[in-house]
Amino acid sequence: MKKISTMLATQAAAAVTATSAFAQEAMTLDQQVNEVFASITGPFVSFIFAPFPGTSFPWIVMWLVVAASVFTLYFGFVQFRFFGHAIGLVKGDYSDPKDAGEVSHFQALATALSGTVGLGNIAGVAVAVGIGGPGATFWMILAGLLGMASKFTECTLGVKYRNEYDDGTVSGGPMYYISKGFDELGLPGGKILAVLFSIFCILGALGGGNMFQANQAHAQISGIFGDYPGWITGIVFAAVVFAVIVGGIKSIARVTEKVVPFMGILYVGAALIILILNYDKIGWAFGQIFAGAFTGLGVAGGFVGALIQGFKRAAFSNEAGVGSAAIAHSAVRTKEPITEGFVSLLEPLIDTVVICTMTALVITISGQLIMDPGTGQFTLNEAGTAIATVGGVSGVSLTSNAFGATISWFPYILAIAVVLFAFSTMISWSYYGLKSWTYLFGEGKKTELVFKVIFCIFVVIGAAASLGPVIDFSDAAIFAMAVVNIFALYFLMKVVRKELASYAQRLAAGEIKKFKH
Amino acid sequence: MTAKLVIGLDGHGSGERALAHAQNLAKLIGDCEIIIAYIVEWSPYSFQTPEENAERHKRREEEIKTAMSRVVDPAVAKLTEAGLNATGVVRHGDVAHALNAISEENNADQIIVGRSSEGGFAKRIFGGATSNLVMSASVPVTVVS
């Protein structure tokens, strides 16, 4: 996920405590809402993000990493064995020209990616490297590589068990494969798990997929134009989102969907240029990453700190195991559900292994992290919680400064990119939320409209207030999706293994034909 | 031996003239089969929202139906009325590539198209569908202005 919200929430909570001490009677409506909300949702949030006793390692991160490792072993390193095949599928080598006009593998991948590439790749990585040091990058890459197997599992099931309606439209995702798959295997409780997943998905869509995005977009815009009320940004954003998801103004969506990949390429391109200009430091940076991964190089929390931060950011950024990508991928019309699984395993690779690593390398070589030249170890900030940076910044600002150190005007492009990424993430999550909503309340234009209007209202709320506890709660909801989804995946993974065995056999026998040579 | 002609229509005036030309040509040839093709411009590498993806199959069916009823069927009817042997096909994809593919699949002898009606920036960079077809086709191409 694209979130630095845990950090934001802590800051917000600290701010609330500080002000409430001397301004109790003048508590604003925002603060009252915060307090009531926090007291209700607190236990749930604490449960999801609870660390293992005696450590600061949240169990939910372990849950995601263990699942990714299990799927990697269970499917015999599918992410490496079928990597070349996945590229072939995306290129359209195996697409029947007679099916032209249907959603292609490339389109499904691009759509799912536009939902995950965003603040996590820019701000989240900066937080990870700031706290865990360059060594966090190593663990992030490892978690990204393992996460490819989780994506493969969930996206294959997403296509296999989706609903196809008479009018030709489709609905798919974890809620469908959990209920249908459990029924097929004769397991009880599928329906309950599916409903639970849908509820968490709606909450996650309104929170992390909406309010958090609106909030960060406003922070970026007001950072450039000076401070102004958040509800103004909120109303503008809500109007545009409304035009796209309710008004069906395809042109806006089309522009965004074209600009976002362009921004992604520009971002990676700029990072590559910076790396080329500083080519003499690349070897050193990788040295820092490897050394830091196992020794910590004196950062807060040492080697364990680097490991936690790396794993956490990878999980937050690529959403492998959360189940959201399965909703996006299920639109592809293919005779072989497993082909969509192969394609989807490229997502954590692009999102985490490529884009996040670029960010981490640029920050490392930029010299923004202050190092003691005598010892070769990083200097901690005054609080001792993170590496001291030039100007004492973290998050988006750290990334921005790191890019700005070589390309002075890039921070402006970055600000535009953050706003556009936030917008495209909102459009994607509005769809994930909508599919869960219609799963619960039934398909139909009216039911859909109710959710879409609620979604737009939350855009305004998200941009207007700094709702620390609300954002924290929505983060927790997204990870609660992973609890339900992965639990179900353990039962359903044998279905995927059967598909994989059959497909691999037919591929080897030459029955799966290439149309392009 | 039967001669086979593929006619690419785009629903505009130049397509009508291509049709008229093919009709004359077919009469001169005598034993001739005509395939009327309409290509819906579509790229598998475009970017779409999740909702567009979910509705894609439905839209595709609608696009094929519309193209059939508005462009292809009337043209086929017109040729059949004139006593010619004509069939119709609608395909999605790149216009030049798809027309060439249809002609290859049917062992056609010639492709007849109108001068392309698109314009603007994209044409300047990537070239029009007609010029791309002329450059890449594996059978002779007649362009009717």
XYZ file of C-alpha atoms in Angstrom:
662
model
C 0.000 0.000 0.000
C 0.918 3.552 -0.571
C 1.081 4.602 2.940
C 3.113 6.364 5.456
C 0.037 6.554 7.534
C 1.295 4.775 10.594
C 3.848 7.524 10.911
C 1.286 10.210 10.114
C -1.121 8.763 12.612
C 1.509 8.812 15.324
C 2.244 12.441 14.545
C -1.444 13.283 14.481
C -2.027 11.475 17.764
C 0.896 13.340 19.328
C -0.521 16.624 18.074
C -3.951 15.828 19.509
C -2.478 14.950 22.913
C -0.370 18.077 22.977
C -3.205 20.423 22.115
C -5.876 18.765 24.207
C -3.891 19.431 27.380
C -4.385 23.164 27.220
C -7.259 23.541 24.775
C -9.737 21.043 26.147
C -12.666 23.420 26.115
C -11.861 24.689 22.618
C -11.797 21.239 21.041
C -12.848 21.452 17.414
C -15.357 19.187 15.726
C -12.499 17.465 13.900
C -10.817 16.582 17.159
C -14.050 15.331 18.700
C -14.648 13.096 15.695
C -11.078 11.861 15.975
C -11.383 10.972 19.641
C -14.710 9.178 19.359
C -13.574 7.306 16.284
C -10.242 6.357 17.832
C -11.869 4.955 20.958
C -14.217 2.774 18.899
C -11.704 1.510 16.345
C -8.626 1.496 18.561
C -8.791 -2.173 19.613
C -9.176 -3.337 16.004
C -6.256 -1.203 14.831
C -4.073 -2.325 17.738
C -4.907 -5.954 16.980
C -3.987 -5.725 13.279
C -0.742 -3.854 13.880
C 0.174 -5.630 17.124
C 3.874 -6.522 17.291
C 5.147 -9.919 18.395
C 5.727 -9.806 22.159
C 9.065 -8.225 22.989
C 9.698 -6.982 19.445
C 8.490 -4.168 17.232
C 7.712 -6.592 14.404
C 3.991 -6.426 13.499
C 2.531 -9.920 13.116
C 0.582 -8.851 10.024
C 3.829 -8.247 8.119
C 5.005 -11.732 9.114
C 1.612 -13.097 8.005
C 2.148 -11.648 4.497
C 5.787 -12.723 4.210
C 5.158 -16.254 5.470
C 2.275 -16.644 3.005
C 4.443 -15.389 0.141
C 7.160 -17.895 1.119
C 4.664 -20.756 1.383
C 3.216 -19.998 -2.072
C 6.720 -19.665 -3.518
C 7.675 -23.143 -2.260
C 4.279 -24.744 -2.936
C 4.340 -23.657 -6.586
C 8.029 -24.503 -7.001
C 9.297 -20.944 -7.558
C 6.669 -20.210 -10.174
C 7.798 -16.562 -10.328
C 11.141 -17.607 -11.802
C 10.125 -20.679 -13.791
C 7.349 -18.897 -15.671
C 8.841 -15.430 -15.787
C 9.683 -15.616 -19.495
C 6.255 -17.048 -20.241
C 4.635 -14.144 -18.363
C 6.510 -11.656 -20.552
C 5.366 -13.562 -23.654
C 1.749 -13.384 -22.491
C 1.942 -9.626 -21.893
C 3.509 -9.103 -25.315
C 0.509 -10.894 -26.795
C 2.488 -13.822 -28.204
C -0.222 -16.249 -27.088
C -3.252 -14.067 -27.860
C -5.563 -15.318 -30.601
C -5.973 -12.461 -33.129
C -9.667 -13.429 -33.350
C -10.073 -12.287 -29.736
C -8.802 -8.794 -30.607
C -10.952 -6.181 -28.941
C -11.198 -8.031 -25.625
C -9.185 -6.897 -22.584
C -5.589 -7.912 -23.227
C -3.152 -9.247 -20.614
C -1.204 -6.017 -20.994
C -4.269 -3.916 -20.207
C -5.167 -5.931 -17.121
C -1.594 -5.605 -15.858
C -1.476 -1.859 -16.571
C -4.821 -1.294 -14.838
C -3.781 -3.241 -11.741
C -0.419 -1.474 -11.644
C -1.985 1.979 -11.768
C -3.810 0.983 -8.589
C -0.640 -0.003 -6.726
C 2.075 2.312 -8.030
C 1.872 5.495 -6.052
C 2.728 7.024 -2.727
C 4.137 3.743 -1.405
C 6.841 3.804 -4.049
C 7.749 7.431 -3.393
C 6.978 8.228 0.242
C 6.891 4.732 1.760
C 10.357 3.811 0.533
C 11.775 7.059 1.894
C 10.336 6.190 5.296
C 11.837 2.686 5.087
C 15.306 3.882 4.098
C 15.135 6.763 6.582
C 14.427 4.439 9.487
C 15.948 1.130 8.415
C 18.856 2.473 6.362
C 19.812 1.351 2.829
C 19.828 -2.248 4.093
C 16.011 -2.124 4.194
C 16.150 -2.157 0.378
C 17.556 -5.691 0.398
C 14.663 -7.033 2.461
C 12.192 -5.021 0.417
C 13.448 -6.630 -2.801
C 13.318 -10.093 -1.205
C 9.741 -9.511 -0.021
C 8.829 -8.208 -3.484
C 10.208 -11.343 -5.159
C 8.327 -13.620 -2.747
C 5.147 -11.539 -3.099
C 5.042 -12.442 -6.803
C 3.848 -15.937 -5.797
C 1.006 -14.497 -3.665
C -0.201 -12.376 -6.578
C -0.012 -15.376 -8.874
C -2.216 -17.420 -6.544
C -4.909 -14.814 -5.941
C -5.170 -13.575 -9.528
C -5.509 -17.072 -10.978
C -8.392 -17.723 -8.590
C -9.875 -14.284 -9.369
C -10.342 -15.201 -13.034
C -11.324 -18.828 -12.385
C -14.212 -18.063 -10.047
C -15.473 -14.734 -11.399
C -19.111 -14.135 -12.283
C -19.980 -13.584 -15.928
C -23.340 -11.967 -16.540
C -25.670 -12.269 -19.492
C -24.946 -8.742 -20.674
C -21.251 -9.642 -21.033
C -19.927 -7.791 -17.979
C -17.895 -9.555 -15.279
C -17.377 -9.329 -11.505
C -14.565 -11.107 -9.748
C -12.268 -11.025 -6.765
C -11.642 -12.748 -3.446
C -15.298 -12.556 -2.346
C -16.263 -14.637 -5.385
C -13.447 -17.171 -5.213
C -13.794 -17.616 -1.480
C -17.518 -18.358 -1.586
C -17.526 -20.388 -4.821
C -14.203 -22.128 -4.168
C -15.144 -23.187 -0.627
C -18.481 -24.528 -1.910
C -16.706 -26.488 -4.613
C -14.310 -28.046 -2.107
C -17.151 -28.753 0.315
C -15.671 -26.472 2.969
C -17.941 -24.552 5.358
C -17.858 -20.825 6.079
C -17.002 -19.564 2.595
C -19.904 -17.169 2.509
C -19.043 -15.680 5.924
C -15.412 -15.146 4.946
C -16.500 -13.573 1.648
C -18.812 -11.149 3.436
C -16.059 -10.314 5.919
C -13.632 -9.667 3.094
C -16.143 -7.417 1.336
C -16.693 -5.332 4.471
C -12.945 -4.846 4.974
C -12.512 -4.063 1.293
C -15.172 -1.330 1.394
C -13.562 0.194 4.490
C -10.124 -0.057 2.912
C -11.387 1.521 -0.303
C -12.920 4.463 1.560
C -9.868 4.886 3.760
C -6.502 3.975 2.277
C -7.801 3.972 -1.264
C -9.557 7.296 -0.912
C -9.192 9.507 2.187
C -5.476 8.899 2.564
C -4.902 9.631 -1.122
C -6.979 12.829 -1.029
C -5.180 13.880 2.136
C -1.709 13.393 0.657
C -2.661 15.033 -2.638
C -3.809 18.080 -0.705
C -0.587 18.088 1.294
C 1.389 18.126 -1.951
C -0.681 20.868 -3.613
C -0.681 23.106 -0.548
C 3.070 22.500 -0.292
C 3.468 24.254 -3.644
C 0.768 26.930 -3.565
C 0.819 27.655 0.142
C -1.611 26.561 2.818
C -5.344 26.736 2.065
C -8.379 24.821 3.331
C -8.359 21.131 2.447
C -12.049 21.013 1.576
C -11.323 23.079 -1.559
C -8.990 20.376 -2.865
C -11.517 17.818 -1.650
C -14.410 19.314 -3.614
C -12.339 19.639 -6.798
C -11.088 16.060 -6.478
C -14.547 14.761 -5.595
C -16.019 16.543 -8.632
C -13.469 14.960 -10.949
C -13.882 11.517 -9.352
C -17.676 11.938 -9.576
C -17.407 12.858 -13.256
C -15.408 9.711 -13.931
C -17.162 7.066 -11.823
C -20.734 8.393 -11.877
C -20.832 10.575 -14.975
C -18.855 8.041 -16.957
C -16.733 10.844 -18.411
C -14.332 8.480 -20.073
C -12.107 11.245 -21.400
C -10.857 12.188 -17.902
C -10.167 8.583 -17.017
C -8.483 8.084 -20.360
C -6.232 11.103 -19.862
C -5.299 9.934 -16.365
C -4.693 6.385 -17.454
C -2.376 7.683 -20.151
C -0.569 10.222 -18.002
C -0.015 7.889 -15.041
C 2.082 5.294 -16.907
C 3.942 8.181 -18.514
C 4.662 9.591 -15.052
C 5.819 6.163 -13.883
C 8.212 5.898 -16.821
C 9.397 9.475 -16.252
C 10.038 8.663 -12.595
C 12.079 5.549 -13.361
C 13.802 7.421 -16.227
C 14.792 10.299 -13.944
C 16.073 7.813 -11.358
C 18.133 6.050 -14.043
C 19.613 9.354 -15.234
C 20.582 10.215 -11.665
C 22.173 6.783 -11.264
C 24.079 7.166 -14.551
C 25.327 10.627 -13.558
C 26.493 9.149 -10.267
C 27.687 5.854 -11.720
C 30.793 5.918 -9.559
C 28.613 5.641 -6.446
C 26.387 2.746 -7.602
C 28.820 0.065 -6.451
C 29.110 1.802 -3.117
C 25.310 2.070 -2.803
C 24.832 -1.650 -3.403
C 27.607 -2.273 -0.882
C 25.629 -0.191 1.623
C 22.460 -2.134 0.829
C 24.072 -5.538 1.350
C 26.152 -4.546 4.357
C 23.201 -2.716 5.917
C 20.873 -5.670 5.354
C 22.822 -7.820 7.803
C 24.583 -5.382 10.087
C 22.300 -2.351 10.125
C 25.293 0.006 9.775
C 24.331 1.664 13.004
C 20.741 2.568 12.105
C 17.876 2.562 14.584
C 17.049 -1.020 15.496
C 20.105 -2.434 13.734
C 19.663 -5.331 11.343
C 16.198 -6.206 12.635
C 15.140 -2.595 12.029
C 16.252 -2.818 8.405
C 14.427 -6.136 7.969
C 11.141 -4.907 9.465
C 11.141 -1.711 7.432
C 11.978 -3.508 4.199
C 9.311 -6.184 4.597
C 6.732 -3.681 5.742
C 7.193 -1.284 2.841
C 7.156 -4.056 0.249
C 3.890 -5.382 1.658
C 2.385 -1.893 1.865
C 3.487 -1.044 -1.645
C 2.640 -4.054 -3.814
C -0.472 -5.307 -1.979
C 0.460 -8.951 -2.685
C -1.889 -11.119 -0.619
C -4.339 -8.288 0.053
C -6.673 -9.475 -2.712
C -7.214 -6.132 -4.421
C -5.322 -7.117 -7.579
C -7.517 -10.184 -8.002
C -10.493 -7.843 -8.484
C -8.655 -5.838 -11.155
C -7.324 -8.875 -13.026
C -10.585 -10.799 -13.214
C -11.829 -8.733 -16.185
C -9.613 -10.554 -18.662
C -11.478 -12.940 -20.946
C -9.226 -15.905 -21.236
C -9.813 -19.607 -21.560
C -6.930 -20.223 -19.155
C -7.344 -18.465 -15.774
C -3.764 -19.319 -14.890
C -2.392 -17.087 -17.666
C -3.698 -14.095 -15.718
C -1.837 -15.404 -12.673
C 1.413 -15.486 -14.651
C 0.864 -11.929 -15.865
C 0.028 -10.634 -12.395
C 3.261 -11.951 -10.910
C 5.038 -9.200 -12.839
C 3.283 -6.605 -10.671
C 5.330 -6.890 -7.451
C 8.402 -7.066 -9.670
C 7.667 -3.758 -11.396
C 6.227 -2.072 -8.317
C 8.669 -3.183 -5.651
C 11.770 -4.690 -7.201
C 12.107 -2.003 -9.896
C 10.382 1.236 -8.839
C 10.884 1.044 -5.063
C 14.513 0.035 -5.533
C 15.079 3.049 -7.805
C 13.772 5.357 -5.095
C 15.953 3.674 -2.480
C 19.090 3.891 -4.661
C 18.530 7.564 -5.478
C 18.073 8.395 -1.782
C 21.165 6.390 -0.841
C 23.509 7.992 -3.376
C 22.047 11.493 -2.990
C 23.891 12.039 0.278
C 20.684 13.161 1.976
C 21.246 10.546 4.686
C 23.921 11.951 6.961
C 26.898 9.670 7.547
C 29.758 9.977 9.963
C 32.823 10.095 7.672
C 35.028 8.775 10.466
C 33.156 5.555 11.267
C 31.261 5.029 7.999
C 28.090 4.609 10.061
C 24.898 6.635 9.746
C 24.197 9.407 12.213
C 20.878 9.176 14.020
C 18.546 12.131 14.481
C 18.114 13.736 17.880
C 15.245 11.459 18.865
C 17.290 8.437 17.806
C 14.362 7.054 15.784
C 15.710 7.506 12.253
C 18.797 8.451 10.281
C 19.472 12.189 10.355
C 18.769 13.761 6.961
C 19.766 17.041 5.336
C 17.094 19.467 6.518
C 15.635 16.834 8.872
C 12.975 15.729 6.371
C 11.368 12.330 5.753
C 8.720 10.738 3.527
C 7.894 12.453 0.216
C 10.144 15.422 1.087
C 13.169 13.132 1.471
C 12.563 11.559 -1.944
C 11.938 14.989 -3.417
C 15.198 16.392 -2.024
C 17.126 13.320 -3.156
C 15.927 13.750 -6.753
C 16.318 17.537 -6.490
C 19.973 17.154 -5.487
C 20.771 16.133 -9.079
C 17.794 17.440 -11.091
C 16.802 20.726 -9.473
C 13.369 21.034 -11.131
C 12.312 17.417 -10.565
C 10.479 18.071 -7.271
C 7.806 19.944 -9.261
C 7.303 16.981 -11.589
C 7.239 14.730 -8.538
C 4.478 16.810 -6.958
C 2.367 16.463 -10.113
C 3.133 12.740 -10.188
C 2.015 12.305 -6.562
C -1.300 14.044 -7.268
C -1.925 11.966 -10.394
C -0.919 8.714 -8.693
C -3.295 9.572 -5.860
C -6.084 10.153 -8.368
C -5.519 6.913 -10.280
C -5.322 4.963 -7.031
C -8.683 6.450 -6.015
C -10.264 5.405 -9.322
C -8.932 1.859 -8.902
C -10.042 1.530 -5.292
C -13.469 2.991 -6.091
C -13.878 -0.050 -8.326
C -12.583 -2.513 -5.711
C -14.960 -1.014 -3.153
C -17.823 -1.041 -5.631
C -17.376 -4.733 -6.439
C -17.450 -5.586 -2.728
C -20.481 -3.350 -2.275
C -22.414 -5.041 -5.086
C -21.359 -8.430 -3.717
C -23.054 -7.523 -0.443
C -26.053 -5.593 -1.734
C -26.569 -6.973 -5.237
C -25.808 -5.710 -8.718
C -27.834 -2.792 -10.015
C -27.460 0.808 -11.089
C -29.113 2.225 -7.956
C -27.013 0.218 -5.499
C -23.891 1.214 -7.422
C -24.845 4.884 -7.357
C -25.241 4.831 -3.557
C -21.684 3.560 -3.117
C -20.236 5.960 -5.692
C -21.817 8.972 -3.977
C -20.549 7.796 -0.575
C -17.107 7.392 -2.124
C -17.119 10.994 -3.415
C -18.216 12.344 -0.031
C -15.259 10.582 1.591
C -12.904 12.306 -0.868
C -13.910 15.662 0.621
C -13.660 14.375 4.192
C -10.236 12.873 3.508
C -8.820 16.076 2.050
C -10.430 18.390 4.606
C -9.264 16.919 7.877
C -6.160 15.294 9.213
C -8.014 12.281 10.484
C -5.165 10.294 11.994
C -7.244 7.545 13.630
C -9.526 7.212 10.601
C -6.565 6.749 8.298
C -4.997 4.321 10.731
C -8.238 2.385 10.796
C -8.477 2.213 7.006
C -4.903 0.943 6.858
C -5.900 -1.742 9.296
C -8.929 -2.560 7.125
C -6.716 -3.136 4.076
C -4.529 -5.512 6.056
C -7.596 -7.194 7.500
C -8.431 -7.986 3.855
C -5.112 -9.848 3.735
C -5.968 -11.817 6.894
C -9.185 -13.149 5.346
C -7.763 -13.513 1.837
C -4.602 -15.416 2.775
C -6.482 -17.650 5.190
C -8.734 -18.658 2.288
C -5.806 -18.953 -0.139
C -4.253 -21.681 2.020
C -7.370 -23.785 1.386
C -7.701 -22.882 -2.282
C -4.061 -23.140 -3.344
C -4.492 -26.781 -4.335
C -6.963 -25.665 -7.008
C -4.259 -23.416 -8.454
C -1.677 -26.206 -8.298
C -3.946 -28.443 -10.364
C -4.358 -25.697 -12.966
C -0.611 -25.083 -12.987
C 0.235 -28.763 -13.486
C -2.237 -29.123 -16.354
C -1.114 -25.900 -18.042
C 2.613 -26.656 -17.676
C 2.080 -30.073 -19.201
C 0.162 -28.693 -22.181
C 2.713 -25.909 -22.647
C 5.542 -28.440 -22.737
C 3.585 -30.629 -25.177
C 3.122 -27.680 -27.515
C -0.665 -27.595 -27.098
C -0.573 -23.965 -25.943
C 0.122 -22.267 -29.231
C 1.997 -19.106 -29.976
C 0.231 -16.878 -32.467
C 3.114 -14.458 -32.935
C 6.503 -15.757 -33.933
C -10.443 -19.659 -60.696
C -12.302 -17.147 -58.557
C -10.743 -13.748 -57.948
C -11.020 -12.466 -54.393
C -11.166 -8.794 -53.437
C -11.034 -7.415 -49.897
C -12.642 -3.989 -49.490
C -11.848 -1.961 -46.403
C -14.639 0.399 -45.387
C -14.424 3.061 -42.689
C -17.988 4.357 -42.800
C -16.955 7.526 -44.638
C -17.351 8.838 -48.193
C -14.060 7.508 -49.493
C -15.124 4.010 -48.470
C -18.261 4.389 -50.592
C -16.118 5.278 -53.593
C -13.891 2.277 -52.899
C -17.035 0.149 -52.892
C -18.215 1.604 -56.215
C -14.792 0.978 -57.745
C -14.728 -2.613 -56.510
C -18.208 -3.167 -57.915
C -17.056 -2.054 -61.395
C -13.899 -4.116 -61.113
C -15.824 -7.217 -60.087
C -18.142 -6.873 -63.044
C -15.149 -6.659 -65.370
C -13.497 -9.692 -63.763
C -16.652 -11.743 -63.849
C -16.075 -14.697 -61.484
C -15.325 -12.708 -58.343
C -15.817 -12.926 -54.591
C -15.883 -9.770 -52.510
C -15.149 -9.542 -48.773
C -16.345 -6.341 -47.118
C -14.198 -5.610 -44.048
C -14.688 -3.039 -41.319
C -11.886 -2.641 -38.781
C -12.618 -1.172 -35.352
C -9.419 0.663 -34.426
C -8.194 -0.964 -31.200
C -4.885 -1.493 -29.457
C -4.173 -4.187 -26.849
C -1.638 -1.771 -25.353
C -4.002 1.085 -24.502
C -4.691 1.988 -20.877
C -8.115 1.456 -19.350
C -9.862 1.878 -16.019
C -10.951 -1.268 -14.124
C -14.572 -0.519 -14.974
C -13.828 -0.242 -18.701
C -12.053 -3.600 -18.487
C -15.053 -5.231 -16.815
C -17.377 -3.938 -19.552
C -14.996 -4.589 -22.426
C -16.608 -7.787 -23.710
C -20.034 -6.155 -23.753
C -18.703 -3.083 -25.597
C -16.891 -5.246 -28.118
C -20.081 -7.105 -28.971
C -21.888 -3.768 -29.347
C -19.140 -2.366 -31.581
C -19.291 -5.404 -33.856
C -23.085 -5.245 -34.019
C -23.118 -1.525 -34.830
C -20.443 -1.822 -37.520
C -22.273 -4.767 -39.060
C -25.657 -3.087 -39.185
C -24.516 0.400 -40.198
C -21.667 -0.243 -42.601
C -21.040 -3.855 -43.546
C -24.547 -5.273 -44.018
C -25.798 -2.390 -46.254
C -22.674 -2.732 -48.436
C -23.080 -6.501 -48.714
C -26.761 -6.031 -49.572
C -25.901 -3.479 -52.248
C -23.385 -5.808 -53.911
C -25.667 -8.830 -53.646
C -28.429 -6.825 -55.264
C -26.067 -6.044 -58.104
C -25.664 -9.780 -58.562
C -22.239 -10.103 -56.959
C -20.978 -12.663 -54.448
C -20.250 -10.706 -51.234
C -19.654 -11.451 -47.543
C -18.858 -9.188 -44.601
C -16.501 -9.214 -41.602
C -15.838 -6.912 -38.633
C -12.529 -7.141 -36.798
C -10.791 -5.205 -34.018
C -7.185 -4.098 -34.273
C -4.783 -1.981 -36.239
C -6.457 -1.162 -39.577
C -3.512 -1.895 -41.870
C -2.503 -5.034 -40.003
C -6.025 -6.437 -39.760
C -6.915 -5.814 -43.436
C -3.731 -7.559 -44.492
C -4.476 -10.455 -42.143
C -7.969 -10.862 -43.616
C -6.584 -10.874 -47.158
C -3.971 -13.476 -46.199
C -6.523 -15.725 -44.478
C -8.745 -15.663 -47.570
C -5.963 -15.797 -50.167
C -7.263 -12.526 -51.617
C -5.799 -11.085 -54.791
C -6.228 -7.461 -53.975
C -7.178 -5.011 -51.225
C -9.232 -1.950 -52.147
C -9.539 0.961 -49.721
C -10.535 4.602 -49.733
C -8.016 7.266 -48.858
C -7.965 7.358 -45.075
C -10.123 9.950 -43.419
C -8.151 10.402 -40.208
C -5.900 13.401 -39.736
C -4.038 15.489 -37.235
C -1.072 14.886 -35.044
C -1.138 11.094 -34.843
C -1.221 10.791 -38.623
C 1.829 13.019 -38.961
C 3.812 10.827 -36.609
C 2.584 7.314 -37.303
C 1.237 7.725 -40.838
C -2.340 7.074 -41.922
C -3.900 3.629 -42.018
C -3.899 3.687 -45.834
C -0.237 4.527 -46.261
C 0.696 1.937 -43.624
C -1.337 -0.647 -45.522
C 0.312 0.259 -48.830
C 3.731 -0.113 -47.243
C 3.100 -3.379 -45.400
C 0.496 -5.349 -47.382
C 1.459 -8.654 -48.930
C -0.993 -8.293 -51.871
C -1.545 -5.373 -54.296
C -3.474 -2.462 -52.803
C -5.709 -0.066 -54.716
C -6.363 3.285 -53.053
C -9.456 5.079 -54.282
C -9.413 8.837 -53.712
